[in-house]
PDB file of C-alpha atoms in Angstrom:
ATOM      1  CA  MET A 311     115.823  64.746  54.054  1.00 54.00           C
ATOM      2  CA  LYS A 312     114.022  64.463  57.680  1.00 69.00           C
ATOM      3  CA  LEU A 313     114.771  67.022  59.275  1.00 79.00           C
ATOM      4  CA  HIS A 314     116.142  66.438  63.284  1.00 87.00           C
ATOM      5  CA  THR A 315     113.214  68.456  65.814  1.00 94.00           C
ATOM      6  CA  LEU A 316     113.143  68.124  69.378  1.00 96.00           C
ATOM      7  CA  GLY A 317     109.743  67.109  69.820  1.00 95.00           C
ATOM      8  CA  GLU A 318     106.668  68.178  71.012  1.00 96.00           C
ATOM      9  CA  VAL A 319     107.477  72.211  72.246  1.00 96.00           C
ATOM     10  CA  PRO A 320     107.066  71.749  76.018  1.00 96.00           C
ATOM     11  CA  PRO A 321     103.992  71.853  78.064  1.00 95.00           C
ATOM     12  CA  GLY A 322     104.674  75.520  79.414  1.00 96.00           C
ATOM     13  CA  CYS A 323     105.216  76.917  76.275  1.00 96.00           C
ATOM     14  CA  ARG A 324     102.513  75.224  74.780  1.00 96.00           C
ATOM     15  CA  ARG A 325     100.070  76.912  77.542  1.00 96.00           C
ATOM     16  CA  ARG A 326     101.357  80.113  77.461  1.00 95.00           C
ATOM     17  CA  LEU A 327     100.954  80.726  73.926  1.00 96.00           C
ATOM     18  CA  LEU A 328      97.239  79.116  74.029  1.00 96.00           C
ATOM     19  CA  ASP A 329      96.735  81.515  76.837  1.00 92.00           C
ATOM     20  CA  HIS A 330      97.825  84.578  75.077  1.00 91.00           C
ATOM     21  CA  TYR A 331      96.437  84.420  71.749  1.00 94.00           C
ATOM     22  CA  GLY A 332      93.626  81.245  71.934  1.00 95.00           C
ATOM     23  CA  PRO A 333      92.714  77.874  69.679  1.00 96.00           C
ATOM     24  CA  ALA A 334      94.533  79.702  66.893  1.00 95.00           C
ATOM     25  CA  ALA A 335      97.701  78.843  68.353  1.00 96.00           C
ATOM     26  CA  GLU A 336      97.266  74.974  67.954  1.00 96.00           C
ATOM     27  CA  ALA A 337      98.313  74.616  64.242  1.00 97.00           C
ATOM     28  CA  TRP A 338     101.700  76.853  64.928  1.00 97.00           C
ATOM     29  CA  LEU A 339     102.373  74.462  68.386  1.00 97.00           C
ATOM     30  CA  ARG A 340     102.330  71.706  66.144  1.00 97.00           C
ATOM     31  CA  ASP A 341     104.625  72.876  63.258  1.00 97.00           C
ATOM     32  CA  ALA A 342     107.413  74.796  66.203  1.00 97.00           C
ATOM     33  CA  PRO A 343     109.781  72.187  66.377  1.00 97.00           C
ATOM     34  CA  PHE A 344     109.943  71.361  62.480  1.00 97.00           C
ATOM     35  CA  LEU A 345     110.390  75.961  61.679  1.00 97.00           C
ATOM     36  CA  LEU A 346     113.403  75.541  64.630  1.00 98.00           C
ATOM     37  CA  ALA A 347     114.611  72.461  62.925  1.00 97.00           C
ATOM     38  CA  GLU A 348     114.370  73.645  59.543  1.00 97.00           C
ATOM     39  CA  ALA A 349     116.099  77.352  61.059  1.00 98.00           C
ATOM     40  CA  ALA A 350     119.041  74.804  62.638  1.00 97.00           C
ATOM     41  CA  GLU A 351     119.429  73.379  59.321  1.00 96.00           C
ATOM     42  CA  ARG A 352     119.815  75.903  57.145  1.00 97.00           C
ATOM     43  CA  TRP A 353     122.451  77.957  59.655  1.00 97.00           C
ATOM     44  CA  LYS A 354     123.860  74.200  60.043  1.00 97.00           C
ATOM     45  CA  LEU A 355     123.382  74.362  64.400  1.00 97.00           C
ATOM     46  CA  SER A 356     122.845  71.597  66.550  1.00 96.00           C
ATOM     47  CA  LEU A 357     119.905  71.762  68.392  1.00 96.00           C
ATOM     48  CA  LYS A 358     120.016  70.316  71.818  1.00 96.00           C
ATOM     49  CA  SER A 359     117.102  71.119  74.190  1.00 96.00           C
ATOM     50  CA  TYR A 360     113.881  73.162  74.649  1.00 96.00           C
ATOM     51  CA  HIS A 361     114.160  76.741  76.979  1.00 94.00           C
ATOM     52  CA  ASP A 362     110.380  77.012  78.449  1.00 92.00           C
ATOM     53  CA  ALA A 363     110.151  80.492  78.738  1.00 87.00           C
ATOM     54  CA  GLY A 364     108.037  82.995  76.939  1.00 83.00           C
ATOM     55  CA  HIS A 365     104.780  83.875  76.279  1.00 86.00           C
ATOM     56  CA  ALA A 366     105.033  84.813  72.312  1.00 92.00           C
ATOM     57  CA  SER A 367     107.875  82.269  71.118  1.00 96.00           C
ATOM     58  CA  ALA A 368     108.980  78.723  70.745  1.00 97.00           C
ATOM     59  CA  VAL A 369     112.746  78.892  71.810  1.00 96.00           C
ATOM     60  CA  ALA A 370     115.338  75.983  71.872  1.00 97.00           C
ATOM     61  CA  LEU A 371     119.329  75.817  72.577  1.00 97.00           C
ATOM     62  CA  ALA A 372     121.068  74.739  69.701  1.00 96.00           C
ATOM     63  CA  THR A 373     125.220  75.373  69.086  1.00 96.00           C
ATOM     64  CA  THR A 374     127.563  76.363  65.989  1.00 95.00           C
ATOM     65  CA  GLY A 375     129.799  74.056  64.531  1.00 92.00           C
ATOM     66  CA  ASP A 376     132.397  75.239  67.071  1.00 93.00           C
ATOM     67  CA  GLU A 377     129.955  74.938  69.745  1.00 93.00           C
ATOM     68  CA  THR A 378     129.426  78.487  70.099  1.00 95.00           C
ATOM     69  CA  PRO A 379     126.122  78.121  72.012  1.00 96.00           C
ATOM     70  CA  LEU A 380     122.652  80.280  71.425  1.00 97.00           C
ATOM     71  CA  ILE A 381     119.450  80.518  71.404  1.00 96.00           C
ATOM     72  CA  LEU A 382     116.709  79.736  68.703  1.00 97.00           C
ATOM     73  CA  LYS A 383     113.754  81.978  68.953  1.00 97.00           C
ATOM     74  CA  ALA A 384     110.463  81.158  66.815  1.00 98.00           C
ATOM     75  CA  TRP A 385     107.487  83.354  67.288  1.00 98.00           C
ATOM     76  CA  TYR A 386     104.027  82.947  66.433  1.00 97.00           C
ATOM     77  CA  GLU A 387     103.489  85.995  64.913  1.00 97.00           C
ATOM     78  CA  PRO A 388     105.188  87.529  61.977  1.00 97.00           C
ATOM     79  CA  LEU A 389     104.646  91.241  62.913  1.00 97.00           C
ATOM     80  CA  ARG A 390     105.628  90.554  66.465  1.00 97.00           C
ATOM     81  CA  TYR A 391     109.348  88.745  64.496  1.00 98.00           C
ATOM     82  CA  ARG A 392     109.953  91.182  62.249  1.00 98.00           C
ATOM     83  CA  HIS A 393     109.542  94.039  65.250  1.00 98.00           C
ATOM     84  CA  GLU A 394     111.684  92.707  67.278  1.00 97.00           C
ATOM     85  CA  THR A 395     114.247  91.997  65.073  1.00 98.00           C
ATOM     86  CA  ALA A 396     114.220  95.256  63.898  1.00 98.00           C
ATOM     87  CA  ALA A 397     114.562  97.182  67.524  1.00 98.00           C
ATOM     88  CA  LEU A 398     117.942  94.161  68.315  1.00 98.00           C
ATOM     89  CA  ARG A 399     119.076  95.392  64.625  1.00 97.00           C
ATOM     90  CA  THR A 400     118.661  99.136  65.357  1.00 97.00           C
ATOM     91  CA  TRP A 401     120.599  98.196  68.834  1.00 98.00           C
ATOM     92  CA  THR A 402     123.739  96.058  67.469  1.00 97.00           C
ATOM     93  CA  GLY A 403     126.652  96.694  69.715  1.00 96.00           C
ATOM     94  CA  GLY A 404     124.800  97.784  72.762  1.00 97.00           C
ATOM     95  CA  PRO A 405     123.204  95.998  76.147  1.00 97.00           C
ATOM     96  CA  THR A 406     120.710  93.224  74.749  1.00 97.00           C
ATOM     97  CA  ALA A 407     120.966  89.792  72.946  1.00 96.00           C
ATOM     98  CA  GLY A 408     122.718  90.564  69.999  1.00 96.00           C
ATOM     99  CA  LEU A 409     121.033  89.309  66.371  1.00 97.00           C
ATOM    100  CA  ALA A 410     123.508  86.567  64.746  1.00 97.00           C
ATOM    101  CA  GLU A 411     120.373  85.029  62.208  1.00 97.00           C
ATOM    102  CA  SER A 412     117.109  85.669  61.192  1.00 98.00           C
ATOM    103  CA  ALA A 413     114.892  83.841  58.947  1.00 98.00           C
ATOM    104  CA  ASP A 414     111.554  85.995  57.701  1.00 98.00           C
ATOM    105  CA  ASP A 415     109.615  82.969  56.009  1.00 98.00           C
ATOM    106  CA  LEU A 416     110.048  81.143  58.811  1.00 98.00           C
ATOM    107  CA  SER A 417     109.807  83.804  61.375  1.00 98.00           C
ATOM    108  CA  VAL A 418     112.548  82.190  63.699  1.00 98.00           C
ATOM    109  CA  ALA A 419     116.033  84.166  64.898  1.00 98.00           C
ATOM    110  CA  ALA A 420     119.426  82.677  66.390  1.00 98.00           C
ATOM    111  CA  LEU A 421     120.533  85.074  69.052  1.00 97.00           C
ATOM    112  CA  GLU A 422     123.635  85.272  71.566  1.00 96.00           C
ATOM    113  CA  LEU A 423     122.931  83.324  74.817  1.00 95.00           C
ATOM    114  CA  VAL A 424     124.096  85.950  77.604  1.00 95.00           C
ATOM    115  CA  GLY A 425     125.503  84.871  80.290  1.00 90.00           C
ATOM    116  CA  GLY A 426     126.161  81.259  79.141  1.00 88.00           C
ATOM    117  CA  ARG A 427     122.544  80.140  80.195  1.00 87.00           C
ATOM    118  CA  PRO A 428     119.299  80.284  79.580  1.00 86.00           C
ATOM    119  CA  GLY A 429     118.052  83.455  81.973  1.00 85.00           C
ATOM    120  CA  GLY A 430     121.674  84.679  82.129  1.00 86.00           C
ATOM    121  CA  GLY A 431     123.977  84.875  84.573  1.00 84.00           C
ATOM    122  CA  ASP A 432     123.943  86.598  88.450  1.00 83.00           C
ATOM    123  CA  SER A 433     122.823  90.702  88.476  1.00 83.00           C
ATOM    124  CA  GLY A 434     126.673  92.394  89.569  1.00 75.00           C
ATOM    125  CA  GLY A 435     124.812  94.372  92.712  1.00 77.00           C
ATOM    126  CA  CYS A 436     123.097  98.441  91.870  1.00 88.00           C
ATOM    127  CA  GLU A 437     120.801  96.874  89.969  1.00 93.00           C
ATOM    128  CA  ARG A 438     118.752  99.344  89.897  1.00 96.00           C
ATOM    129  CA  GLN A 439     121.213 101.848  88.519  1.00 96.00           C
ATOM    130  CA  THR A 440     122.853  99.466  86.131  1.00 96.00           C
ATOM    131  CA  VAL A 441     119.531  98.389  84.576  1.00 97.00           C
ATOM    132  CA  ALA A 442     118.522 102.474  84.061  1.00 98.00           C
ATOM    133  CA  ALA A 443     122.060 103.128  82.692  1.00 97.00           C
ATOM    134  CA  ALA A 444     121.501 100.145  80.057  1.00 97.00           C
ATOM    135  CA  ILE A 445     118.365 101.357  79.190  1.00 98.00           C
ATOM    136  CA  HIS A 446     119.309 104.983  78.333  1.00 98.00           C
ATOM    137  CA  GLY A 447     122.229 103.449  76.376  1.00 97.00           C
ATOM    138  CA  LEU A 448     119.378 101.974  74.046  1.00 97.00           C
ATOM    139  CA  HIS A 449     117.572 104.508  73.703  1.00 98.00           C
ATOM    140  CA  GLU A 450     120.824 106.631  73.191  1.00 98.00           C
ATOM    141  CA  LEU A 451     122.129 103.838  70.503  1.00 97.00           C
ATOM    142  CA  ALA A 452     118.471 104.278  68.233  1.00 97.00           C
ATOM    143  CA  ARG A 453     119.260 108.393  68.257  1.00 96.00           C
ATOM    144  CA  ARG A 454     122.245 107.709  66.549  1.00 95.00           C
ATOM    145  CA  ARG A 455     120.828 105.209  63.853  1.00 95.00           C
ATOM    146  CA  PRO A 456     118.500 105.215  61.377  1.00 93.00           C
ATOM    147  CA  GLN A 457     114.802 104.944  62.653  1.00 90.00           C
ATOM    148  CA  PRO A 458     113.218 101.504  61.923  1.00 94.00           C
ATOM    149  CA  ASP A 459     110.067 100.782  60.365  1.00 94.00           C
ATOM    150  CA  LEU A 460     107.936  99.934  63.939  1.00 97.00           C
ATOM    151  CA  PRO A 461     104.565 101.194  65.830  1.00 97.00           C
ATOM    152  CA  SER A 462     104.502 104.798  67.085  1.00 97.00           C
ATOM    153  CA  LEU A 463     103.886 105.257  70.866  1.00 97.00           C
ATOM    154  CA  ASP A 464     100.693 107.916  70.248  1.00 95.00           C
ATOM    155  CA  GLY A 465      99.458 104.980  67.907  1.00 96.00           C
ATOM    156  CA  PHE A 466      99.676 102.621  70.442  1.00 96.00           C
ATOM    157  CA  ARG A 467      98.016 105.048  73.213  1.00 95.00           C
ATOM    158  CA  ARG A 468      95.564 106.279  70.973  1.00 94.00           C
ATOM    159  CA  GLU A 469      94.120 102.947  69.761  1.00 95.00           C
ATOM    160  CA  VAL A 470      94.940 100.525  72.085  1.00 96.00           C
ATOM    161  CA  MET A 471      96.118 101.694  75.675  1.00 96.00           C
ATOM    162  CA  LEU A 472      93.515 104.101  76.374  1.00 95.00           C
ATOM    163  CA  PRO A 473      90.583 102.014  74.677  1.00 96.00           C
ATOM    164  CA  ARG A 474      90.985  99.531  76.550  1.00 96.00           C
ATOM    165  CA  ILE A 475      91.798 101.078  80.034  1.00 96.00           C
ATOM    166  CA  ARG A 476      87.712 103.517  79.087  1.00 94.00           C
ATOM    167  CA  LYS A 477      86.894  99.850  78.022  1.00 96.00           C
ATOM    168  CA  ARG A 478      87.461  98.093  81.259  1.00 97.00           C
ATOM    169  CA  ALA A 479      86.722 100.846  83.598  1.00 96.00           C
ATOM    170  CA  ARG A 480      83.069 100.842  82.372  1.00 95.00           C
ATOM    171  CA  SER A 481      82.501  96.690  82.219  1.00 96.00           C
ATOM    172  CA  LEU A 482      84.182  95.633  85.358  1.00 96.00           C
ATOM    173  CA  ASP A 483      82.685  95.072  88.285  1.00 95.00           C
ATOM    174  CA  LEU A 484      85.251  97.701  90.548  1.00 94.00           C
ATOM    175  CA  GLY A 485      83.114  98.073  93.756  1.00 94.00           C
ATOM    176  CA  ALA A 486      84.785 100.576  95.964  1.00 92.00           C
ATOM    177  CA  ARG A 487      87.577 100.962  93.749  1.00 92.00           C
ATOM    178  CA  ARG A 488      85.729 102.503  90.731  1.00 94.00           C
ATOM    179  CA  ALA A 489      86.388 106.313  92.534  1.00 92.00           C
ATOM    180  CA  LEU A 490      90.169 105.306  92.431  1.00 90.00           C
ATOM    181  CA  VAL A 491      89.882 104.172  88.328  1.00 94.00           C
ATOM    182  CA  GLU A 492      87.892 107.185  87.537  1.00 93.00           C
ATOM    183  CA  GLU A 493      90.040 109.742  89.330  1.00 91.00           C
ATOM    184  CA  THR A 494      92.963 108.261  87.567  1.00 91.00           C
ATOM    185  CA  CYS A 495      90.875 107.865  84.021  1.00 91.00           C
ATOM    186  CA  ALA A 496      90.073 111.796  84.303  1.00 89.00           C
ATOM    187  CA  LYS A 497      93.900 112.646  84.486  1.00 85.00           C
ATOM    188  CA  LEU A 498      94.767 110.568  81.395  1.00 87.00           C
ATOM    189  CA  SER A 499      94.759 113.540  78.803  1.00 76.00           C
ATOM    190  CA  SER A 500      97.078 115.366  81.027  1.00 69.00           C
ATOM    191  CA  PHE A 501     100.758 113.833  79.782  1.00 72.00           C
ATOM    192  CA  ARG A 502     102.043 114.920  76.561  1.00 81.00           C
ATOM    193  CA  GLU A 503     104.953 113.551  73.830  1.00 89.00           C
ATOM    194  CA  ASP A 504     108.168 115.218  73.388  1.00 93.00           C
ATOM    195  CA  ALA A 505     109.828 114.655  70.546  1.00 92.00           C
ATOM    196  CA  THR A 506     113.043 115.754  70.985  1.00 95.00           C
ATOM    197  CA  ARG A 507     112.737 112.631  73.128  1.00 97.00           C
ATOM    198  CA  GLY A 508     111.778 110.051  70.360  1.00 97.00           C
ATOM    199  CA  THR A 509     113.747 106.771  70.434  1.00 98.00           C
ATOM    200  CA  VAL A 510     113.101 103.213  70.362  1.00 98.00           C
ATOM    201  CA  LEU A 511     111.528 101.745  72.692  1.00 98.00           C
ATOM    202  CA  HIS A 512     111.895  98.641  74.422  1.00 98.00           C
ATOM    203  CA  ALA A 513     108.449  98.780  75.859  1.00 98.00           C
ATOM    204  CA  ASP A 514     108.177  95.460  78.016  1.00 97.00           C
ATOM    205  CA  LEU A 515     110.720  96.434  80.627  1.00 98.00           C
ATOM    206  CA  TYR A 516     109.217  93.458  83.212  1.00 96.00           C
ATOM    207  CA  ARG A 517     112.143  92.171  85.333  1.00 95.00           C
ATOM    208  CA  GLU A 518     111.574  88.796  83.917  1.00 93.00           C
ATOM    209  CA  ASN A 519     113.475  90.790  80.557  1.00 95.00           C
ATOM    210  CA  VAL A 520     116.488  91.923  82.121  1.00 96.00           C
ATOM    211  CA  ILE A 521     119.042  89.173  82.187  1.00 95.00           C
ATOM    212  CA  PHE A 522     122.967  89.322  83.342  1.00 95.00           C
ATOM    213  CA  ASP A 523     125.783  88.875  81.009  1.00 94.00           C
ATOM    214  CA  GLY A 524     128.706  86.955  82.805  1.00 90.00           C
ATOM    215  CA  ALA A 525     130.357  90.423  84.081  1.00 91.00           C
ATOM    216  CA  GLY A 526     127.155  91.372  85.947  1.00 92.00           C
ATOM    217  CA  HIS A 527     125.555  93.482  83.123  1.00 94.00           C
ATOM    218  CA  PRO A 528     122.202  93.927  81.756  1.00 96.00           C
ATOM    219  CA  ARG A 529     120.982  93.194  79.109  1.00 97.00           C
ATOM    220  CA  LEU A 530     117.078  93.940  77.573  1.00 97.00           C
ATOM    221  CA  ILE A 531     115.878  90.910  75.863  1.00 96.00           C
ATOM    222  CA  ASP A 532     112.679  90.429  74.348  1.00 95.00           C
ATOM    223  CA  PRO A 533     111.186  94.298  73.339  1.00 97.00           C
ATOM    224  CA  HIS A 534     107.417  94.952  72.666  1.00 96.00           C
ATOM    225  CA  PRO A 535     109.381  97.915  70.516  1.00 98.00           C
ATOM    226  CA  LEU A 536     107.597 101.271  69.966  1.00 98.00           C
ATOM    227  CA  VAL A 537     109.043 104.677  68.394  1.00 98.00           C
ATOM    228  CA  GLY A 538     108.735 107.705  70.602  1.00 97.00           C
ATOM    229  CA  ASP A 539     108.906 109.139  73.818  1.00 98.00           C
ATOM    230  CA  ALA A 540     111.805 107.969  76.221  1.00 98.00           C
ATOM    231  CA  ALA A 541     109.294 108.597  79.089  1.00 98.00           C
ATOM    232  CA  PHE A 542     107.310 105.505  78.397  1.00 98.00           C
ATOM    233  CA  ASP A 543     109.805 103.073  78.675  1.00 98.00           C
ATOM    234  CA  TRP A 544     111.028 104.625  82.206  1.00 98.00           C
ATOM    235  CA  ALA A 545     107.532 104.552  83.276  1.00 98.00           C
ATOM    236  CA  PHE A 546     107.050 101.054  82.333  1.00 98.00           C
ATOM    237  CA  TRP A 547     110.304 100.174  84.314  1.00 98.00           C
ATOM    238  CA  THR A 548     109.443 102.438  87.406  1.00 98.00           C
ATOM    239  CA  VAL A 549     106.351 100.351  87.336  1.00 98.00           C
ATOM    240  CA  TYR A 550     106.512  97.374  86.411  1.00 97.00           C
ATOM    241  CA  TYR A 551     109.922  96.196  87.193  1.00 97.00           C
ATOM    242  CA  ASP A 552     109.053  95.014  90.558  1.00 96.00           C
ATOM    243  CA  LEU A 553     105.590  96.312  91.735  1.00 95.00           C
ATOM    244  CA  ASP A 554     106.931  95.486  95.893  1.00 92.00           C
ATOM    245  CA  HIS A 555     110.020  97.253  95.995  1.00 94.00           C
ATOM    246  CA  GLU A 556     111.675 100.368  94.989  1.00 93.00           C
ATOM    247  CA  VAL A 557     109.273 101.969  92.692  1.00 96.00           C
ATOM    248  CA  THR A 558     109.712 105.794  94.197  1.00 95.00           C
ATOM    249  CA  GLU A 559     113.687 105.252  93.979  1.00 96.00           C
ATOM    250  CA  ARG A 560     113.151 103.374  90.450  1.00 97.00           C
ATOM    251  CA  LEU A 561     111.573 106.794  89.473  1.00 97.00           C
ATOM    252  CA  ALA A 562     114.119 108.953  91.012  1.00 97.00           C
ATOM    253  CA  THR A 563     116.831 107.261  88.905  1.00 98.00           C
ATOM    254  CA  ALA A 564     114.618 107.444  86.242  1.00 98.00           C
ATOM    255  CA  ALA A 565     114.976 111.098  85.933  1.00 98.00           C
ATOM    256  CA  GLY A 566     118.180 111.552  87.093  1.00 97.00           C
ATOM    257  CA  ILE A 567     119.424 109.527  84.412  1.00 98.00           C
ATOM    258  CA  SER A 568     117.127 109.921  81.607  1.00 98.00           C
ATOM    259  CA  ARG A 569     117.384 114.193  82.690  1.00 97.00           C
ATOM    260  CA  ILE A 570     113.259 113.463  81.933  1.00 97.00           C
ATOM    261  CA  PRO A 571     111.617 115.705  85.179  1.00 96.00           C
ATOM    262  CA  VAL A 572     109.725 113.748  86.890  1.00 95.00           C
ATOM    263  CA  PRO A 573     106.730 115.610  86.558  1.00 93.00           C
ATOM    264  CA  GLU A 574     106.691 114.430  82.777  1.00 94.00           C
ATOM    265  CA  ILE A 575     107.547 110.713  84.107  1.00 95.00           C
ATOM    266  CA  THR A 576     104.342 110.262  86.439  1.00 94.00           C
ATOM    267  CA  PRO A 577     101.281 110.340  83.844  1.00 94.00           C
ATOM    268  CA  TRP A 578     102.616 107.788  81.929  1.00 96.00           C
ATOM    269  CA  CYS A 579     102.763 105.460  85.453  1.00 96.00           C
ATOM    270  CA  ARG A 580      99.554 106.685  86.430  1.00 95.00           C
ATOM    271  CA  ALA A 581      98.676 105.437  82.658  1.00 96.00           C
ATOM    272  CA  LEU A 582     100.086 102.256  82.763  1.00 97.00           C
ATOM    273  CA  ALA A 583      99.383 101.157  86.309  1.00 96.00           C
ATOM    274  CA  VAL A 584      95.739 101.693  86.071  1.00 97.00           C
ATOM    275  CA  ASP A 585      95.743  99.672  82.603  1.00 97.00           C
ATOM    276  CA  GLY A 586      97.501  96.986  84.230  1.00 97.00           C
ATOM    277  CA  PHE A 587      95.262  97.179  87.378  1.00 97.00           C
ATOM    278  CA  LEU A 588      92.006  96.913  85.127  1.00 97.00           C
ATOM    279  CA  TYR A 589      93.434  93.881  83.437  1.00 96.00           C
ATOM    280  CA  TYR A 590      94.815  92.547  86.691  1.00 96.00           C
ATOM    281  CA  VAL A 591      91.213  93.102  87.730  1.00 96.00           C
ATOM    282  CA  GLU A 592      89.406  91.522  84.953  1.00 96.00           C
ATOM    283  CA  ILE A 593      91.853  88.067  84.597  1.00 92.00           C
ATOM    284  CA  GLY A 594      92.060  87.836  88.803  1.00 94.00           C
ATOM    285  CA  ASP A 595      95.390  87.832  88.550  1.00 94.00           C
ATOM    286  CA  PRO A 596      96.954  87.481  92.509  1.00 95.00           C
ATOM    287  CA  ALA A 597      99.386  90.904  91.362  1.00 95.00           C
ATOM    288  CA  GLU A 598      95.802  92.929  91.581  1.00 95.00           C
ATOM    289  CA  PRO A 599      96.479  95.004  95.141  1.00 95.00           C
ATOM    290  CA  LYS A 600     100.260  95.447  94.484  1.00 96.00           C
ATOM    291  CA  ILE A 601      99.237  97.252  91.038  1.00 96.00           C
ATOM    292  CA  GLU A 602      96.389  98.698  93.336  1.00 95.00           C
ATOM    293  CA  LYS A 603      98.690  99.734  95.832  1.00 95.00           C
ATOM    294  CA  VAL A 604     101.040 101.349  92.965  1.00 96.00           C
ATOM    295  CA  LEU A 605      98.390 103.100  91.087  1.00 94.00           C
ATOM    296  CA  PHE A 606      97.231 104.864  94.509  1.00 92.00           C
ATOM    297  CA  SER A 607     100.706 106.011  95.321  1.00 92.00           C
ATOM    298  CA  PHE A 608     101.064 107.532  91.809  1.00 90.00           C
ATOM    299  CA  LEU A 609      97.577 109.509  93.007  1.00 85.00           C
ATOM    300  CA  ALA A 610      98.717 110.836  96.342  1.00 76.00           C
ATOM    301  CA  SER A 611     102.296 111.765  95.126  1.00 66.00           C
ATOM    302  CA  ASP A 612      99.962 114.450  92.725  1.00 63.00           C
ATOM    303  CA  VAL A 613      98.219 115.492  95.651  1.00 39.00           C
ATOM    304  CA  GLU A 614     101.295 115.821  97.759  1.00 44.00           C
ATOM    305  CA  GLY A 615     102.540 117.630  95.155  1.00 45.00           C
ATOM    306  CA  ALA A 616      99.964 120.380  94.996  1.00 39.00           C
ATOM    307  CA  GLU A 617     100.077 120.952  99.056  1.00 33.00           C
TER     308      GLU A 617
END
């Protein structure tokens, strides 16, 4: 039987996946419409349209037989599919998108459509406090359940983050900003994981990965999950949720809700900020001045705290 597809993936999806994965993604991009169609056929769903979003997957809207809307998501990387769906199962009932169906052979899953439309609904106000409560809720939920098979934060820090920071710090032309990077790198050994705070981390808490349901409650979507110290998620949210606004306020909120002292979150903030700064320099990202300012603010706060 011939599968009903939506045709080629949108140009934006194609461009983002090729930028992220390189030419190796070409063949998968040709196959993605058929993967989505096969999953829809298997689960008796009707495909409606693409939703042009994300950097690691192709996303489509679908409906069940009773017209319940769902999101169908096909991942390029089977490992990333397994990690994300494992985290979603651990967080079942929590403030994220519910996992309705999954197909390991296709690396495709059907997810709850949050807020009744792609991208979710409108924020209900008090965004900083409600998002922080959602992060804390996911952490607490995961602590009460069996730990899924996910990469460790310790392995990511030692094998991925620190080596790429040091490599870029050596190879990039940083000009007058080299002193800023060298000062930060000298402090990279100052943070330690606290095993008592171990949980399943979202580890990708950009604003685009926080959407709101019909009641204005936040849902944390598209995780890049790790297992480790909750301080990492709080630092990521502090630094990257909005480079222009409320960085200091988010840090204070993070410490207040998590009960993790600011001096134990700040070293992770510095590490994440310098990692992002060097990456933005490397690719010429227009957000480079913003992340540089954030990085400097964390170094300045250390100086002020020592006075």
